[in-house]
mmCIF file of C-alpha atoms in Angstrom:
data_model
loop_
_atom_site.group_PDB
_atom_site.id
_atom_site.type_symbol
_atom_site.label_atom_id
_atom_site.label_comp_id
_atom_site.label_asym_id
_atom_site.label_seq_id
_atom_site.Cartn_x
_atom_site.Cartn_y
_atom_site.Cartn_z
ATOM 1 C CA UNK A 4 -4.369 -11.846 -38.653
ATOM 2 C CA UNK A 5 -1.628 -9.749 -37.462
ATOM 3 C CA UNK A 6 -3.032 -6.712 -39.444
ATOM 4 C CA UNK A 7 -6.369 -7.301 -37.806
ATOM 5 C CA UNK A 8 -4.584 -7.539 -34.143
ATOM 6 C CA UNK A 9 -2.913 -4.466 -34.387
ATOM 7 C CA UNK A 10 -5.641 -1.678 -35.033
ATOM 8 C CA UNK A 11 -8.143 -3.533 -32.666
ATOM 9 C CA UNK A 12 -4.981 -2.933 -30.054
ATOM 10 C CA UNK A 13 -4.709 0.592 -30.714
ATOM 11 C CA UNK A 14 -7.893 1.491 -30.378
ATOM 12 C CA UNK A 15 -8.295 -0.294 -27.030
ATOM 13 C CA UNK A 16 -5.455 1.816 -26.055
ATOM 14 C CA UNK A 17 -6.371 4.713 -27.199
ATOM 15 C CA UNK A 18 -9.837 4.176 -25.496
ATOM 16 C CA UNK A 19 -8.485 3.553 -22.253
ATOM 17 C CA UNK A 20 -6.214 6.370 -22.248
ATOM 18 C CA UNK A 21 -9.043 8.611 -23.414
ATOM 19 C CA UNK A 22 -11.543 7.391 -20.256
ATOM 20 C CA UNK A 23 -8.428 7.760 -17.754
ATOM 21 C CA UNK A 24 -8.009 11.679 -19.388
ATOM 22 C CA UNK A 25 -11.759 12.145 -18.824
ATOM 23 C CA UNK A 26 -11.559 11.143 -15.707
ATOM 24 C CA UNK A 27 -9.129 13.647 -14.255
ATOM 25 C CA UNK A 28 -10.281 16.586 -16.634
ATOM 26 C CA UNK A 29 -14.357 16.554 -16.058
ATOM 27 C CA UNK A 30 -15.601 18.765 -13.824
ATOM 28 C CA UNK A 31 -14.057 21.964 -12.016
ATOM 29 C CA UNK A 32 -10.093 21.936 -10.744
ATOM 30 C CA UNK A 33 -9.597 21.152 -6.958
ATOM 31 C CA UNK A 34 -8.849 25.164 -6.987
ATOM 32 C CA UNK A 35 -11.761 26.363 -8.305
ATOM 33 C CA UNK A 36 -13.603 24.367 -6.385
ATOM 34 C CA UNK A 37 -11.723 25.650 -3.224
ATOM 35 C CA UNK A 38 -12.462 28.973 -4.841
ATOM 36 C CA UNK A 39 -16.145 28.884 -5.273
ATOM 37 C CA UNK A 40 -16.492 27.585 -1.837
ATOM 38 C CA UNK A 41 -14.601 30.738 -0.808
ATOM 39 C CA UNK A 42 -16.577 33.165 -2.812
ATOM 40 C CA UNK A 43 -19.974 31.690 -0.966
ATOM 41 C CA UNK A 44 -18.497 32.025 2.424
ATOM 42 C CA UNK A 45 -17.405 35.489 1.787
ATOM 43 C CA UNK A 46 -21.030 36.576 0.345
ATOM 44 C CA UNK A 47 -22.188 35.424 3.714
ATOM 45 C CA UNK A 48 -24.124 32.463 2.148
ATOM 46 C CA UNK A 49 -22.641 29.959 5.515
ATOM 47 C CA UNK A 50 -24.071 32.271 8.356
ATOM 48 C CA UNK A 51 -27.323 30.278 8.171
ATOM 49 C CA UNK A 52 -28.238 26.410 8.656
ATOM 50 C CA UNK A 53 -29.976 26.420 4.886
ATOM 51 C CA UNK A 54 -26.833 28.255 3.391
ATOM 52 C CA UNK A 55 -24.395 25.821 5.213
ATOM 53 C CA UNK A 56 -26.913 22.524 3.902
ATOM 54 C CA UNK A 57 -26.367 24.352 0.343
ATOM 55 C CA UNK A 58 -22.735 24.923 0.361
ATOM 56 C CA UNK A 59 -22.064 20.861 1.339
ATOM 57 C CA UNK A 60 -22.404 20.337 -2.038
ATOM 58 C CA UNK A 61 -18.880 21.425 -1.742
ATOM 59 C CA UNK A 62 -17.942 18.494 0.830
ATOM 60 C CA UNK A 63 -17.252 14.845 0.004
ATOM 61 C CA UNK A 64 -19.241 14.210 2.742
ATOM 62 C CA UNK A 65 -22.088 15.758 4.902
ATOM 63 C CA UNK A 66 -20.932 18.357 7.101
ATOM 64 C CA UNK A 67 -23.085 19.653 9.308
ATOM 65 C CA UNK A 68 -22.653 23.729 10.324
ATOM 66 C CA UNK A 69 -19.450 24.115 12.238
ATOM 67 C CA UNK A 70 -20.401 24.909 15.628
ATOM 68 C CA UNK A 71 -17.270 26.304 16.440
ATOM 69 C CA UNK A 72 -18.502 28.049 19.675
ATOM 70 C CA UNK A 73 -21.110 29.849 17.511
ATOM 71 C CA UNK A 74 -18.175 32.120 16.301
ATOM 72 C CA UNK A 75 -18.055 33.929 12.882
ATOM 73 C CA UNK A 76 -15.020 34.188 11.335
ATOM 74 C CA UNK A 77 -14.133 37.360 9.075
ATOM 75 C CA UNK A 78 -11.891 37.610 6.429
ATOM 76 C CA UNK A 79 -10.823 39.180 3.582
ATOM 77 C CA UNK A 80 -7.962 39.164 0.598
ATOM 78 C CA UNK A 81 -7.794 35.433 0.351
ATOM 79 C CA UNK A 82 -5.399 33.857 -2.245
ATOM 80 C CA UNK A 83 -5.922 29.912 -3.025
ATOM 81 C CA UNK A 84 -3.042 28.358 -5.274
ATOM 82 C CA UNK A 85 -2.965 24.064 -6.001
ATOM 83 C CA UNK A 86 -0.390 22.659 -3.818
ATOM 84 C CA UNK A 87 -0.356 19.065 -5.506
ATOM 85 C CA UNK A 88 -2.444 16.607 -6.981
ATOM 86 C CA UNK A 89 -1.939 12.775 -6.388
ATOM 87 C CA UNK A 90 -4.122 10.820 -7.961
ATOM 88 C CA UNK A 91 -7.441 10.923 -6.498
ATOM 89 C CA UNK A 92 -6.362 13.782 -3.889
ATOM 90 C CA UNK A 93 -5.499 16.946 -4.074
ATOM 91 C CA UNK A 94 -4.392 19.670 -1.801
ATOM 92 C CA UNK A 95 -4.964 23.398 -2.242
ATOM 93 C CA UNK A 96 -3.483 26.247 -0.095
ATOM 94 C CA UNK A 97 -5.116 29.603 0.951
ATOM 95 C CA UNK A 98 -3.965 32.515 2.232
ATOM 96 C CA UNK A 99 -6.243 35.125 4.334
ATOM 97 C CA UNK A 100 -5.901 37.745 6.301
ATOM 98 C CA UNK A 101 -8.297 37.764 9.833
ATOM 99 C CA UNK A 102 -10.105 40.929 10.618
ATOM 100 C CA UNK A 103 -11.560 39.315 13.596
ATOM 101 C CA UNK A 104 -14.839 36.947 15.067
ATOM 102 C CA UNK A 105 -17.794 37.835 15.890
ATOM 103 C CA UNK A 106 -19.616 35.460 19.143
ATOM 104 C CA UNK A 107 -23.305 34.565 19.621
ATOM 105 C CA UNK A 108 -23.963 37.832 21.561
ATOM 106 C CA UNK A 109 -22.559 40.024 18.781
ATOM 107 C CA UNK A 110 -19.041 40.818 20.597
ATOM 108 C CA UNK A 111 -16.429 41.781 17.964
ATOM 109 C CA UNK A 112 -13.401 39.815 18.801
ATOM 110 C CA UNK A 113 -10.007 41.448 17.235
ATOM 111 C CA UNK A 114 -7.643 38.903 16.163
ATOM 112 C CA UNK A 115 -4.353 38.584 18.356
ATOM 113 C CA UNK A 116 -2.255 40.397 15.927
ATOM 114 C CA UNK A 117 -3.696 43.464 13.706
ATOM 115 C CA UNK A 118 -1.974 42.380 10.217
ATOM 116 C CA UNK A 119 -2.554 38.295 10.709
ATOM 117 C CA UNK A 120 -1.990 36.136 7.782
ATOM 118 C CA UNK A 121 -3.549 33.055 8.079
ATOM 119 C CA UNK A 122 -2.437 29.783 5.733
ATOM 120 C CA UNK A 123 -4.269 26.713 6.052
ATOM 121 C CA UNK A 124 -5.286 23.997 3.435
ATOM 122 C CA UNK A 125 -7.883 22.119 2.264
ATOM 123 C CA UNK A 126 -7.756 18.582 1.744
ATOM 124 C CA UNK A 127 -9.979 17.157 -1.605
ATOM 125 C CA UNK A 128 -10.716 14.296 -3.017
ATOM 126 C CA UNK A 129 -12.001 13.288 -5.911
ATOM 127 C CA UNK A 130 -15.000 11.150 -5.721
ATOM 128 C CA UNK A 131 -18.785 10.246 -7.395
ATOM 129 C CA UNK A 132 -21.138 13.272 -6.317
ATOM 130 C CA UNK A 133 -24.162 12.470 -4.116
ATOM 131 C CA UNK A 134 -27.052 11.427 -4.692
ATOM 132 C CA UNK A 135 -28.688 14.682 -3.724
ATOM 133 C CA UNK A 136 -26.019 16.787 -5.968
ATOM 134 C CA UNK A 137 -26.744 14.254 -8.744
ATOM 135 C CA UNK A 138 -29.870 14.930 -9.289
ATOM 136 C CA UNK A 139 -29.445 18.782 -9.096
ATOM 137 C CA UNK A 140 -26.369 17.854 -11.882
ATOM 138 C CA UNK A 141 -28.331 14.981 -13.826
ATOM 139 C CA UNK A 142 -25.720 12.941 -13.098
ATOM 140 C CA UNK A 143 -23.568 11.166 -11.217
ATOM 141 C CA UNK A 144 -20.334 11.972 -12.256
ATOM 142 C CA UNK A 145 -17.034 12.426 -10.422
ATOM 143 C CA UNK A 146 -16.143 15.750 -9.392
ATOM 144 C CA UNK A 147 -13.339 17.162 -6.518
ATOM 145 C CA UNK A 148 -14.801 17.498 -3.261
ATOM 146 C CA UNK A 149 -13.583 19.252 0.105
ATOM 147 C CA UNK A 150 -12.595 16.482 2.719
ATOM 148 C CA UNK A 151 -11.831 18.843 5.550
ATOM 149 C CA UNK A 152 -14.833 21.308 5.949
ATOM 150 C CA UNK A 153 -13.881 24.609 8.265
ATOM 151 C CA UNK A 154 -14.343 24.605 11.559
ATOM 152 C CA UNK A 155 -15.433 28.245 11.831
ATOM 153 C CA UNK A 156 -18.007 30.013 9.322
ATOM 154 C CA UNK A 157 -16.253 32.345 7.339
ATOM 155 C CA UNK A 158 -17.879 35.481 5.839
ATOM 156 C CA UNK A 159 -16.074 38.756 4.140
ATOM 157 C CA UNK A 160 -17.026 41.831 5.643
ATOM 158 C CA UNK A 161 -19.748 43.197 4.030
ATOM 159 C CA UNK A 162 -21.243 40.202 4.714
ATOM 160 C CA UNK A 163 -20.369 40.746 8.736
ATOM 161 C CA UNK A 164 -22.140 43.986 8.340
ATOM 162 C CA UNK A 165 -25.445 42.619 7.248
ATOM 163 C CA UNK A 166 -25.361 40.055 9.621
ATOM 164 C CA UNK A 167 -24.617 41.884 12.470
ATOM 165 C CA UNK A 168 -27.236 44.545 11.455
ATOM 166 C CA UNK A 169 -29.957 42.130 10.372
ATOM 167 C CA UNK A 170 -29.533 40.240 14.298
ATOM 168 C CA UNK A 171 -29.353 43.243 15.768
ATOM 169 C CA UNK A 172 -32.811 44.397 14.122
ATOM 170 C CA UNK A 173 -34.348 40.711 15.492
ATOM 171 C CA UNK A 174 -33.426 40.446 18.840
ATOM 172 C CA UNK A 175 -35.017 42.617 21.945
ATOM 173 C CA UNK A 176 -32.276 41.928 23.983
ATOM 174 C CA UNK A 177 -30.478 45.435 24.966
ATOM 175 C CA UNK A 178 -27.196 43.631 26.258
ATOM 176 C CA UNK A 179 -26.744 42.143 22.386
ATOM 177 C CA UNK A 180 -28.428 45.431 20.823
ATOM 178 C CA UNK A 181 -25.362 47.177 22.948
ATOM 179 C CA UNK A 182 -22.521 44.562 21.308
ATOM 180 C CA UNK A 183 -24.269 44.933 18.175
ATOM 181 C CA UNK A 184 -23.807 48.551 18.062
ATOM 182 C CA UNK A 185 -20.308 48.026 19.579
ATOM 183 C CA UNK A 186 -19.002 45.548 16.588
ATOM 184 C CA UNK A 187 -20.746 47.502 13.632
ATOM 185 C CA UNK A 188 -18.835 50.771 14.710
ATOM 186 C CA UNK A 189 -15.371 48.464 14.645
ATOM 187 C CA UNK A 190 -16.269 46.568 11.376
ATOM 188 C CA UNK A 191 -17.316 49.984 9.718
ATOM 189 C CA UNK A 192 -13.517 51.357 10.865
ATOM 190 C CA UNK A 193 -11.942 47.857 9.116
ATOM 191 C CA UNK A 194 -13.766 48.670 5.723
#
């Protein structure tokens, strides 16, 4: 009986410590989520409504588009590096430097300092994926997910460039044709 007890035990064991390893390994690493959600914000994918409804895939939950005083955030050379993982959480640190904002009107705002390093950090947990992202998946698994969504869009600043030259092409208004003209001469200096 003994002999019958003791494999059956093993196996259970090594069954639950297989489903606990699977649990923290399967999808991407709270970094490379942070990452990915980086690289889309730099491309300029979070300007736009459908680009921000997109990237919440990224969220743990829905987010809608920072409003942020309608303020567009550019940066470039960001780092990201895992600060810890506890349990189900997980913090991850970047590191970016701020070229400056751009408002609703097209203004270029320069940041307050001309070399400023920025650090903040994102807060993830991780948790089942929505219903939405499971069908896109074809599942429903359990993935790390961004619990503290930006409060600015971000971009990188090619992606400033378009944008600024794309609204400037759709809008007849000569006071924001006049910023518009304004910022893309500063943002072409920055590059």
């Amino acid at each position: 009986m003994k002999c019958i007890l003791i494999p059956f035990a093993l196996v259970t064991i090594s069954a639950i410590s297989l489903s606990a390893q699977s649990a923290k390994t399967s999808g991407d690493s709270p970094r490379t989520v942070v990452d990915n959600f980086m690289k889309t914000a730099i491309n300029g994918q979070l300007q736009g409504p459908e680009g921000w409804n997109q990237a919440s895939a990224f969220f743990a939950h829905p987010s809608s588009m920072p409003q942020g005083q309608g303020k567009i955030l550019i940066v470039k050379g960001y780092s990201t590096q895992q600060a810890s993982i506890r349990g189900n959480h997980a913090e991850v640190v970047i590191t970016y430097r701020e070229l400056g904002q751009i408002d609703p009107s097209l203004r270029f705002h320069q940041p307050l300092t001309s070399a400023r390093q920025i650090t903040a950090t994102y807060l993830l947990v991780y948790a089942r994926t929505s219903a939405n992202a499971a069908r896109a998946n074809g599942s429903g698994t359990r993935q790390w997910r961004i619990q503290n969504p930006p409060k600015l869009v971000w971009t990188g600043l090619p992606a400033a460039i378009r944008y600024v030259t794309e609204a400037r092409a759709n809008t007849n208004n000569a006071a924001t044709k006049k910023n518009a003209d304004g910022t893309l001469s500063q943002l072409q200096k920055l590059q």
